[in-house]
Amino acid sequence: GAVVSQHPSRVICKSGTSVKIECRSLDFQATTMFWYRQFPKQSLMLMATSNEGSKATYEQGVEKDKFLINHASLTLSTLTVTSAHPEDSSFYICSARRMQVNYGYTFGSGTRLTVV
Amino acid sequence: TQLLEQSPQFLSIQEGENLTVYCNSSSVFSSLQWYRQEPGEGPVLLVTVVTGGEVKKLKRLTFQFGDARKDSSLHITAAQPGDTGLYLCAGGLEYGNKLVFGAGTILRVKS
């Protein structure tokens, strides 16, 4: 159990366009999901905490208007990269925290975004 | 400065050797998790430790949580090429539900 599906796994988009990444908890409910960004051979950097039914909490230095997060249900959170630029190219990973399970974080398989 | 200092950053060893990865902090964590990540994939949880002084073993991997819950170590015995990957420690802060990640250790085991 405890599977998180992240889609798409890879996406290439043109500069100036927007890209939406989906994160779904398949067999459990998640009131909280997290979005991370990872550069090659580096660790995960938390971008924002996504809370079901309320506004996301962004980490310092992360532009809210650029990285739009929506957590409309207990099983789905989306990250939209708006007006993408080449410097937004990165590996984006989501994780979901299982309700009633202490320390229960499950990660998606990541999305490789390339902006050309 | 990183809240969770992980070392070493890179480790290249021969098959059969032992190694230890460390994560240290001045903060107290409610839990400490270790993950392994392959290129192009998400992190996969190896273990969670929650009690100060706790030791957990997973085949050739031994995980320890410091008595004060501020540090942790991962020891691999007789490393194999299949152990190659990025190892990440992550601490759950006592207040809030975020995970704080260490910088990661890239391990390469040569045959």
Coordinates of N, CA and C in Angstrom, one line a residue:
Chain A
G1 N 0.8 -1.2 0.0 CA 0.0 0.0 0.0 C 0.8 1.2 0.0
A2 N 0.2 2.4 0.1 CA 0.9 3.7 0.2 C 1.6 4.0 -1.1
V3 N 0.9 4.2 -2.1 CA 1.5 4.5 -3.4 C 1.1 6.0 -3.8
V4 N 2.1 6.7 -4.3 CA 1.9 8.1 -4.8 C 2.3 8.1 -6.3
S5 N 1.3 8.5 -7.1 CA 1.5 8.5 -8.5 C 1.8 10.0 -8.9
Q6 N 2.8 10.2 -9.7 CA 3.1 11.5 -10.1 C 3.2 11.5 -11.7
H7 N 2.5 12.5 -12.2 CA 2.4 12.6 -13.7 C 2.5 14.0 -14.2
P8 N 3.1 14.3 -15.3 CA 3.9 13.3 -16.1 C 5.3 13.0 -15.5
S9 N 5.9 12.0 -16.0 CA 7.3 11.7 -15.6 C 8.3 12.5 -16.3
R10 N 8.0 12.9 -17.5 CA 8.9 13.8 -18.2 C 8.0 14.8 -19.0
V11 N 8.5 16.0 -19.1 CA 7.8 17.0 -20.0 C 8.8 18.0 -20.5
I12 N 8.6 18.3 -21.8 CA 9.4 19.4 -22.4 C 8.4 20.4 -22.8
C13 N 8.7 21.7 -22.5 CA 7.8 22.8 -22.9 C 8.6 24.0 -23.4
K14 N 7.9 24.8 -24.1 CA 8.6 26.0 -24.6 C 8.6 27.1 -23.5
S15 N 9.5 28.0 -23.6 CA 9.6 29.1 -22.7 C 8.3 29.9 -22.8
G16 N 7.8 30.3 -21.6 CA 6.6 31.2 -21.6 C 5.3 30.4 -21.5
T17 N 5.4 29.1 -21.6 CA 4.2 28.3 -21.4 C 4.1 27.8 -20.0
S18 N 2.9 27.2 -19.7 CA 2.7 26.7 -18.3 C 2.6 25.2 -18.4
V19 N 3.1 24.6 -17.3 CA 3.1 23.1 -17.2 C 2.4 22.7 -15.9
K20 N 1.5 21.7 -15.9 CA 0.9 21.2 -14.7 C 1.4 19.8 -14.4
I21 N 1.8 19.6 -13.1 CA 2.2 18.3 -12.6 C 1.2 17.9 -11.6
E22 N 0.8 16.6 -11.7 CA -0.2 16.0 -10.8 C 0.5 15.1 -9.8
C23 N 0.0 15.1 -8.6 CA 0.5 14.1 -7.6 C -0.8 13.5 -6.9
R24 N -0.9 12.2 -7.1 CA -2.1 11.5 -6.5 C -1.7 10.4 -5.5
S25 N -2.4 10.4 -4.4 CA -2.2 9.3 -3.5 C -3.3 8.2 -3.9
L26 N -2.8 7.1 -4.3 CA -3.7 6.1 -4.9 C -4.5 5.3 -3.9
D27 N -4.0 5.0 -2.8 CA -4.7 4.1 -1.9 C -4.7 4.6 -0.5
F28 N -4.6 5.9 -0.3 CA -4.7 6.5 1.0 C -5.1 8.0 0.8
Q29 N -5.6 8.6 1.9 CA -5.9 10.0 1.9 C -4.8 10.8 2.5
A30 N -4.5 12.0 1.9 CA -3.4 12.8 2.3 C -3.9 14.2 2.5
T31 N -4.0 14.7 3.7 CA -4.4 16.1 3.9 C -3.2 17.0 3.6
T32 N -2.0 16.5 3.7 CA -0.8 17.3 3.4 C 0.0 16.6 2.3
M33 N 0.4 17.4 1.4 CA 1.3 16.9 0.3 C 2.5 18.0 0.3
F34 N 3.6 17.5 -0.2 CA 4.8 18.4 -0.2 C 5.3 18.4 -1.7
W35 N 5.8 19.5 -2.1 CA 6.5 19.6 -3.4 C 7.9 20.0 -3.2
Y36 N 8.8 19.2 -3.9 CA 10.2 19.4 -3.8 C 10.8 19.7 -5.2
R37 N 12.0 20.3 -5.2 CA 12.7 20.5 -6.4 C 14.1 19.9 -6.2
Q38 N 14.6 19.3 -7.2 CA 15.9 18.6 -7.0 C 16.8 18.9 -8.2
F39 N 18.0 19.4 -8.0 CA 19.0 19.6 -9.0 C 19.9 18.4 -9.1
P40 N 20.5 18.2 -10.3 CA 21.4 17.0 -10.4 C 22.4 16.8 -9.3
K41 N 22.4 15.6 -8.8 CA 23.3 15.1 -7.7 C 23.2 16.0 -6.5
Q42 N 22.0 16.5 -6.3 CA 21.8 17.3 -5.0 C 20.6 16.8 -4.3
S43 N 20.4 17.3 -3.1 CA 19.3 16.8 -2.3 C 18.0 17.5 -2.7
L44 N 16.9 17.1 -2.0 CA 15.6 17.7 -2.3 C 15.5 19.0 -1.5
M45 N 14.9 20.0 -2.2 CA 14.6 21.3 -1.6 C 13.1 21.5 -1.5
L46 N 12.6 21.6 -0.3 CA 11.2 21.8 -0.2 C 10.8 23.1 -0.7
M47 N 9.8 23.1 -1.6 CA 9.2 24.3 -2.2 C 8.0 24.8 -1.5
A48 N 7.1 23.9 -1.2 CA 5.9 24.3 -0.5 C 5.2 23.1 0.1
T49 N 4.3 23.4 1.0 CA 3.5 22.4 1.7 C 2.0 22.7 1.2
S50 N 1.4 21.6 0.7 CA 0.1 21.7 0.1 C -0.9 21.2 1.1
N51 N -1.9 22.0 1.5 CA -2.9 21.5 2.4 C -4.2 21.5 1.8
E52 N -4.9 20.3 1.9 CA -6.2 20.1 1.3 C -7.2 21.2 1.8
G53 N -7.8 21.8 0.8 CA -8.9 22.8 1.1 C -8.4 24.1 1.6
S54 N -7.1 24.4 1.6 CA -6.6 25.7 2.0 C -5.4 26.1 1.2
K55 N -4.9 27.3 1.4 CA -3.7 27.7 0.6 C -2.5 27.0 1.0
A56 N -1.6 26.9 0.0 CA -0.3 26.2 0.2 C 0.6 27.1 1.0
T57 N 1.5 26.5 1.7 CA 2.5 27.3 2.5 C 3.8 27.2 1.7
Y58 N 4.4 28.3 1.3 CA 5.6 28.3 0.5 C 6.8 28.6 1.3
E59 N 7.9 27.9 0.9 CA 9.2 28.2 1.6 C 9.7 29.5 1.2
Q60 N 10.6 30.0 2.0 CA 11.2 31.3 1.7 C 12.0 31.3 0.3
G61 N 11.7 32.3 -0.5 CA 12.4 32.3 -1.8 C 11.7 31.7 -2.9
V62 N 10.6 31.0 -2.7 CA 9.8 30.3 -3.7 C 8.7 31.3 -4.1
E63 N 8.6 31.6 -5.4 CA 7.6 32.5 -5.9 C 6.2 31.9 -6.0
K64 N 5.3 32.4 -5.2 CA 3.9 31.8 -5.2 C 3.2 31.9 -6.5
D65 N 3.4 33.1 -7.2 CA 2.7 33.3 -8.5 C 3.3 32.5 -9.6
K66 N 4.5 32.0 -9.4 CA 5.1 31.2 -10.5 C 4.8 29.7 -10.3
F67 N 4.8 29.3 -9.0 CA 4.6 27.9 -8.8 C 3.2 27.8 -8.0
L68 N 2.2 27.6 -8.8 CA 0.8 27.5 -8.3 C 0.5 26.1 -7.8
I69 N 0.0 26.1 -6.6 CA -0.3 24.8 -6.0 C -1.8 24.7 -5.6
N70 N -2.4 23.6 -6.0 CA -3.8 23.4 -5.7 C -4.0 22.0 -5.1
H71 N -4.7 22.0 -4.0 CA -4.9 20.7 -3.3 C -6.4 20.5 -3.1
A72 N -7.1 20.2 -4.1 CA -8.5 20.3 -4.1 C -9.2 19.1 -3.5
S73 N -8.5 18.0 -3.3 CA -9.1 16.8 -2.7 C -8.1 16.1 -1.9
L74 N -8.5 15.1 -1.1 CA -7.6 14.4 -0.2 C -6.7 13.5 -1.0
T75 N -6.8 13.4 -2.3 CA -5.9 12.5 -3.0 C -5.2 13.1 -4.2
L76 N -5.4 14.4 -4.3 CA -4.8 15.1 -5.5 C -4.2 16.5 -5.2
S77 N -3.0 16.7 -5.5 CA -2.4 18.0 -5.4 C -1.7 18.3 -6.8
T78 N -1.8 19.5 -7.3 CA -1.2 19.9 -8.5 C -0.2 21.0 -8.4
L79 N 0.8 21.0 -9.1 CA 1.8 22.1 -9.2 C 1.9 22.6 -10.6
T80 N 1.6 23.9 -10.8 CA 1.6 24.5 -12.1 C 2.8 25.4 -12.1
V81 N 3.7 25.2 -13.1 CA 4.8 26.1 -13.3 C 4.3 27.1 -14.4
T82 N 4.1 28.3 -14.0 CA 3.6 29.3 -15.0 C 4.7 30.1 -15.6
S83 N 4.5 30.4 -16.9 CA 5.5 31.2 -17.7 C 6.9 30.6 -17.5
A84 N 7.0 29.4 -17.8 CA 8.2 28.6 -17.6 C 9.4 29.2 -18.3
H85 N 10.6 29.2 -17.7 CA 11.8 29.6 -18.3 C 12.8 28.5 -18.2
P86 N 13.9 28.5 -19.0 CA 14.9 27.5 -18.9 C 15.4 27.2 -17.5
E87 N 15.5 28.2 -16.7 CA 16.0 28.0 -15.3 C 15.1 27.3 -14.4
D88 N 13.8 27.1 -14.9 CA 12.9 26.3 -14.1 C 13.1 24.8 -14.4
S89 N 13.9 24.5 -15.4 CA 14.2 23.1 -15.7 C 14.7 22.4 -14.5
S90 N 14.1 21.3 -14.1 CA 14.6 20.6 -12.9 C 13.8 19.3 -12.7
F91 N 14.1 18.6 -11.6 CA 13.4 17.4 -11.3 C 12.4 17.8 -10.1
Y92 N 11.1 17.7 -10.3 CA 10.2 18.0 -9.3 C 9.6 16.7 -8.7
I93 N 9.5 16.7 -7.4 CA 9.1 15.5 -6.7 C 8.0 15.9 -5.7
C94 N 6.9 15.1 -5.6 CA 5.9 15.3 -4.6 C 6.0 14.2 -3.5
S95 N 5.5 14.5 -2.4 CA 5.3 13.4 -1.4 C 4.0 13.7 -0.6
A96 N 3.4 12.6 -0.1 CA 2.1 12.7 0.6 C 2.3 12.1 1.9
R97 N 1.7 12.8 2.9 CA 1.8 12.3 4.3 C 0.5 11.5 4.6
R98 N 0.6 10.3 5.0 CA -0.5 9.4 5.3 C -1.2 9.9 6.6
M99 N -2.5 10.0 6.6 CA -3.2 10.4 7.8 C -3.2 9.2 8.7
Q100 N -3.1 9.5 10.0 CA -3.2 8.5 11.1 C -2.0 7.5 11.0
V101 N -0.9 7.9 10.3 CA 0.3 7.1 10.2 C 1.4 8.0 10.6
N102 N 2.0 7.7 11.8 CA 3.1 8.6 12.2 C 4.3 8.4 11.2
Y103 N 4.9 9.5 10.9 CA 6.1 9.5 10.1 C 5.8 8.9 8.7
G104 N 4.6 8.9 8.2 CA 4.3 8.1 7.0 C 4.4 9.0 5.8
Y105 N 5.5 9.2 5.2 CA 5.7 10.0 4.0 C 6.0 9.1 2.8
T106 N 5.3 9.3 1.7 CA 5.5 8.5 0.5 C 5.8 9.4 -0.6
F107 N 6.8 9.1 -1.4 CA 7.2 10.0 -2.5 C 6.7 9.5 -3.8
G108 N 6.4 10.5 -4.7 CA 6.2 10.1 -6.1 C 7.5 9.8 -6.8
S109 N 7.3 9.5 -8.1 CA 8.5 9.1 -8.8 C 9.2 10.2 -9.5
G110 N 8.6 11.4 -9.4 CA 9.3 12.6 -9.9 C 8.9 13.0 -11.3
T111 N 9.1 14.3 -11.7 CA 8.8 14.8 -13.0 C 10.0 15.6 -13.5
R112 N 10.5 15.1 -14.6 CA 11.7 15.9 -15.2 C 11.1 16.9 -16.1
L113 N 11.3 18.2 -15.8 CA 10.8 19.3 -16.6 C 12.0 19.9 -17.3
T114 N 11.8 20.0 -18.6 CA 12.8 20.7 -19.4 C 12.1 21.8 -20.2
V115 N 12.6 23.0 -20.0 CA 12.1 24.2 -20.7 C 13.0 24.6 -21.7
V116 N 12.6 24.7 -23.0 CA 13.5 25.0 -24.1 C 13.1 26.4 -24.7
Chain B
T1 N 23.0 27.9 5.9 CA 23.4 26.7 6.6 C 22.3 25.6 6.6
Q2 N 22.7 24.4 6.4 CA 21.8 23.3 6.4 C 21.4 23.0 7.9
L3 N 20.1 22.7 8.0 CA 19.6 22.3 9.4 C 20.2 20.9 9.7
L4 N 20.3 20.0 8.7 CA 20.8 18.7 8.8 C 22.0 18.5 8.0
E5 N 23.2 18.3 8.6 CA 24.4 18.2 7.9 C 24.7 16.7 7.6
Q6 N 24.8 16.4 6.4 CA 25.1 15.0 6.0 C 26.5 14.9 5.4
S7 N 27.2 13.8 5.8 CA 28.6 13.6 5.3 C 28.9 12.1 5.2
P8 N 29.7 11.7 4.3 CA 30.4 12.6 3.3 C 29.4 12.8 2.1
Q9 N 29.8 13.8 1.3 CA 28.9 14.1 0.1 C 29.1 13.0 -1.0
F10 N 30.3 12.6 -1.1 CA 30.6 11.6 -2.1 C 31.5 10.4 -1.5
L11 N 31.2 9.2 -2.0 CA 32.0 8.1 -1.4 C 32.1 7.1 -2.6
S12 N 33.3 6.8 -2.9 CA 33.6 5.8 -3.9 C 34.5 4.7 -3.3
I13 N 33.9 3.5 -3.2 CA 34.6 2.4 -2.5 C 34.6 1.1 -3.4
Q14 N 35.4 0.2 -2.9 CA 35.4 -1.1 -3.6 C 34.4 -2.1 -3.0
E15 N 33.9 -3.0 -3.8 CA 33.0 -4.0 -3.3 C 33.6 -4.7 -2.1
G16 N 32.8 -4.9 -1.1 CA 33.2 -5.6 0.1 C 33.6 -4.7 1.2
E17 N 33.9 -3.5 0.9 CA 34.3 -2.5 2.0 C 33.1 -2.1 2.8
N18 N 33.3 -1.6 4.0 CA 32.3 -1.0 4.9 C 32.3 0.5 4.8
L19 N 31.2 1.1 5.1 CA 31.1 2.5 5.1 C 30.1 3.0 6.0
T20 N 30.2 4.3 6.4 CA 29.3 4.9 7.3 C 28.9 6.3 6.8
V21 N 27.7 6.6 6.8 CA 27.2 8.0 6.4 C 26.6 8.6 7.7
Y22 N 26.9 9.9 7.9 CA 26.4 10.6 9.1 C 25.5 11.7 8.8
C23 N 24.5 11.9 9.7 CA 23.7 13.1 9.6 C 23.7 13.7 11.0
N24 N 24.0 15.0 11.1 CA 24.1 15.7 12.4 C 23.3 17.0 12.3
S25 N 22.8 17.4 13.5 CA 22.1 18.6 13.6 C 22.2 19.1 15.0
S26 N 21.9 20.4 15.2 CA 21.7 21.0 16.5 C 20.3 21.0 17.0
S27 N 19.4 20.5 16.0 CA 18.0 20.5 16.3 C 17.6 19.1 16.7
V28 N 16.5 19.0 17.5 CA 16.0 17.7 17.9 C 14.9 17.3 16.9
F29 N 14.9 16.1 16.5 CA 13.9 15.6 15.5 C 13.0 14.5 16.2
S30 N 11.7 14.6 15.8 CA 10.8 13.6 16.3 C 11.0 12.2 15.6
S31 N 11.6 12.3 14.4 CA 11.9 11.1 13.6 C 13.0 11.4 12.7
L32 N 13.7 10.3 12.3 CA 14.8 10.5 11.3 C 14.6 9.4 10.3
Q33 N 14.5 9.7 9.0 CA 14.3 8.8 8.0 C 15.5 8.7 7.1
W34 N 15.7 7.5 6.5 CA 16.8 7.4 5.5 C 16.1 6.9 4.2
Y35 N 16.6 7.5 3.1 CA 16.0 7.2 1.8 C 17.2 6.8 0.9
R36 N 16.9 6.0 -0.1 CA 17.8 5.8 -1.2 C 17.1 6.2 -2.5
Q37 N 17.8 6.9 -3.4 CA 17.2 7.4 -4.6 C 18.1 7.0 -5.8
E38 N 17.4 6.5 -6.8 CA 18.1 6.2 -8.1 C 17.9 7.3 -9.0
P39 N 18.8 7.5 -10.0 CA 18.6 8.7 -10.9 C 17.3 8.6 -11.6
G40 N 16.6 9.8 -11.7 CA 15.3 9.9 -12.4 C 14.1 9.3 -11.7
E41 N 14.3 8.9 -10.4 CA 13.2 8.3 -9.6 C 13.1 9.1 -8.3
G42 N 11.9 8.8 -7.6 CA 11.7 9.4 -6.3 C 12.5 8.7 -5.3
P43 N 12.7 9.3 -4.1 CA 13.3 8.6 -3.0 C 12.5 7.4 -2.5
V44 N 13.2 6.4 -2.1 CA 12.5 5.2 -1.5 C 12.9 5.1 -0.1
L45 N 11.9 5.0 0.8 CA 12.2 4.9 2.3 C 12.9 3.6 2.6
L46 N 14.0 3.7 3.4 CA 14.7 2.6 3.9 C 14.3 2.2 5.3
V47 N 14.3 3.3 6.1 CA 13.9 3.1 7.5 C 13.5 4.4 8.2
T48 N 12.8 4.3 9.2 CA 12.4 5.4 10.1 C 12.8 5.0 11.5
V49 N 13.5 5.9 12.2 CA 13.9 5.7 13.6 C 13.3 6.9 14.4
V50 N 12.7 6.5 15.5 CA 12.0 7.6 16.3 C 12.4 7.7 17.7
T51 N 13.1 6.7 18.3 CA 13.5 6.7 19.7 C 14.9 6.9 19.8
G52 N 15.3 7.9 20.7 CA 16.7 8.1 21.0 C 17.5 6.9 21.3
G53 N 18.6 6.6 20.7 CA 19.4 5.4 20.9 C 19.0 4.2 20.1
E54 N 17.9 4.4 19.3 CA 17.4 3.3 18.6 C 18.3 2.8 17.5
V55 N 18.4 1.5 17.3 CA 19.2 0.9 16.3 C 18.3 -0.1 15.5
K56 N 18.4 0.1 14.2 CA 17.6 -0.8 13.3 C 18.5 -1.4 12.2
K57 N 18.2 -2.7 11.9 CA 19.0 -3.3 10.9 C 18.2 -3.8 9.8
L58 N 18.7 -3.6 8.6 CA 18.0 -4.0 7.4 C 19.1 -4.7 6.5
K59 N 19.2 -6.0 6.7 CA 20.2 -6.9 6.0 C 21.6 -6.3 6.3
R60 N 22.3 -5.8 5.4 CA 23.6 -5.3 5.6 C 23.7 -3.8 6.0
L61 N 22.5 -3.2 6.2 CA 22.4 -1.8 6.6 C 22.0 -1.7 8.1
T62 N 22.8 -0.9 8.8 CA 22.5 -0.6 10.2 C 22.3 0.9 10.4
F63 N 21.1 1.2 11.0 CA 20.8 2.6 11.2 C 20.7 2.9 12.7
Q64 N 21.2 4.0 13.1 CA 21.3 4.4 14.5 C 20.7 5.8 14.7
F65 N 20.0 6.0 15.7 CA 19.5 7.4 16.0 C 20.2 7.8 17.3
G66 N 20.7 9.0 17.4 CA 21.4 9.4 18.5 C 20.5 9.5 19.8
D67 N 21.2 9.4 20.9 CA 20.4 9.4 22.2 C 19.6 10.7 22.3
A68 N 20.1 11.8 21.9 CA 19.5 13.1 22.0 C 18.6 13.4 20.8
R69 N 18.5 12.4 19.9 CA 17.6 12.6 18.6 C 18.1 13.8 17.8
K70 N 19.4 14.0 17.8 CA 19.9 15.1 16.9 C 20.8 14.6 15.8
D71 N 21.1 13.3 15.8 CA 22.0 12.8 14.8 C 21.7 11.4 14.5
S72 N 22.2 10.9 13.4 CA 21.9 9.5 12.9 C 23.0 9.1 12.0
S73 N 23.2 7.8 11.9 CA 24.2 7.2 11.1 C 23.6 6.0 10.3
L74 N 24.2 5.8 9.1 CA 23.8 4.6 8.3 C 25.1 3.9 8.0
H75 N 25.2 2.6 8.4 CA 26.4 1.8 8.2 C 26.1 0.7 7.3
I76 N 26.9 0.6 6.2 CA 26.7 -0.5 5.3 C 27.9 -1.5 5.4
T77 N 27.6 -2.7 5.6 CA 28.7 -3.7 5.7 C 28.8 -4.4 4.4
A78 N 30.0 -4.7 4.0 CA 30.3 -5.4 2.8 C 29.5 -4.9 1.6
A79 N 29.8 -3.6 1.2 CA 29.0 -3.0 0.2 C 29.1 -3.7 -1.1
Q80 N 28.0 -3.6 -1.9 CA 27.9 -4.3 -3.2 C 27.6 -3.2 -4.2
P81 N 27.9 -3.5 -5.5 CA 27.6 -2.5 -6.6 C 26.1 -2.1 -6.6
G82 N 25.3 -3.0 -6.2 CA 23.8 -2.7 -6.1 C 23.5 -1.7 -5.1
D83 N 24.4 -1.4 -4.2 CA 24.2 -0.3 -3.2 C 24.4 1.1 -3.7
T84 N 25.0 1.1 -4.9 CA 25.2 2.5 -5.5 C 24.0 3.3 -5.6
G85 N 24.1 4.6 -5.2 CA 22.9 5.4 -5.3 C 23.1 6.7 -4.5
L86 N 22.1 7.5 -4.4 CA 22.1 8.7 -3.5 C 21.3 8.3 -2.2
Y87 N 22.0 8.5 -1.1 CA 21.4 8.2 0.2 C 21.1 9.6 0.8
L88 N 19.9 9.7 1.3 CA 19.4 10.9 1.9 C 18.9 10.6 3.3
C89 N 19.3 11.5 4.3 CA 18.6 11.4 5.6 C 17.6 12.6 5.6
A90 N 16.6 12.4 6.4 CA 15.5 13.4 6.5 C 15.0 13.4 7.9
G91 N 14.9 14.6 8.5 CA 14.4 14.7 9.9 C 13.1 15.3 9.9
G92 N 12.2 14.7 10.8 CA 10.9 15.3 11.0 C 11.0 16.2 12.2
L93 N 10.7 17.5 12.0 CA 10.8 18.4 13.1 C 9.8 18.2 14.2
E94 N 10.1 18.5 15.4 CA 9.1 18.2 16.5 C 7.9 19.0 16.4
Y95 N 8.0 20.2 15.8 CA 6.8 21.0 15.6 C 6.6 21.2 14.1
G96 N 5.4 20.9 13.7 CA 5.1 20.9 12.2 C 5.3 19.6 11.6
N97 N 4.9 19.4 10.3 CA 5.0 18.1 9.7 C 5.9 18.1 8.5
K98 N 6.9 19.0 8.4 CA 7.8 19.0 7.3 C 8.9 18.0 7.6
L99 N 9.5 17.5 6.5 CA 10.7 16.8 6.5 C 11.9 17.7 6.1
V100 N 12.9 17.7 6.8 CA 14.1 18.5 6.5 C 15.2 17.5 6.0
F101 N 15.7 17.7 4.7 CA 16.6 16.8 4.1 C 18.0 17.2 4.3
G102 N 18.9 16.2 4.5 CA 20.3 16.4 4.4 C 20.7 16.6 3.0
A103 N 22.0 17.0 2.7 CA 22.5 17.3 1.4 C 22.6 16.0 0.5
G104 N 22.6 14.9 1.2 CA 22.7 13.6 0.4 C 24.2 13.1 0.3
T105 N 24.3 11.8 0.1 CA 25.6 11.2 -0.1 C 25.5 10.3 -1.3
I106 N 26.4 10.6 -2.3 CA 26.4 9.8 -3.5 C 27.4 8.7 -3.3
L107 N 26.9 7.5 -3.3 CA 27.7 6.3 -3.0 C 27.9 5.5 -4.3
R108 N 29.2 5.2 -4.6 CA 29.5 4.4 -5.8 C 30.3 3.2 -5.3
V109 N 29.8 2.0 -5.6 CA 30.5 0.8 -5.2 C 31.0 0.1 -6.4
K110 N 32.4 0.0 -6.5 CA 33.0 -0.5 -7.7 C 33.2 -2.0 -7.5
S111 N 33.0 -2.8 -8.6 CA 33.3 -4.2 -8.5 C 34.7 -4.6 -8.9

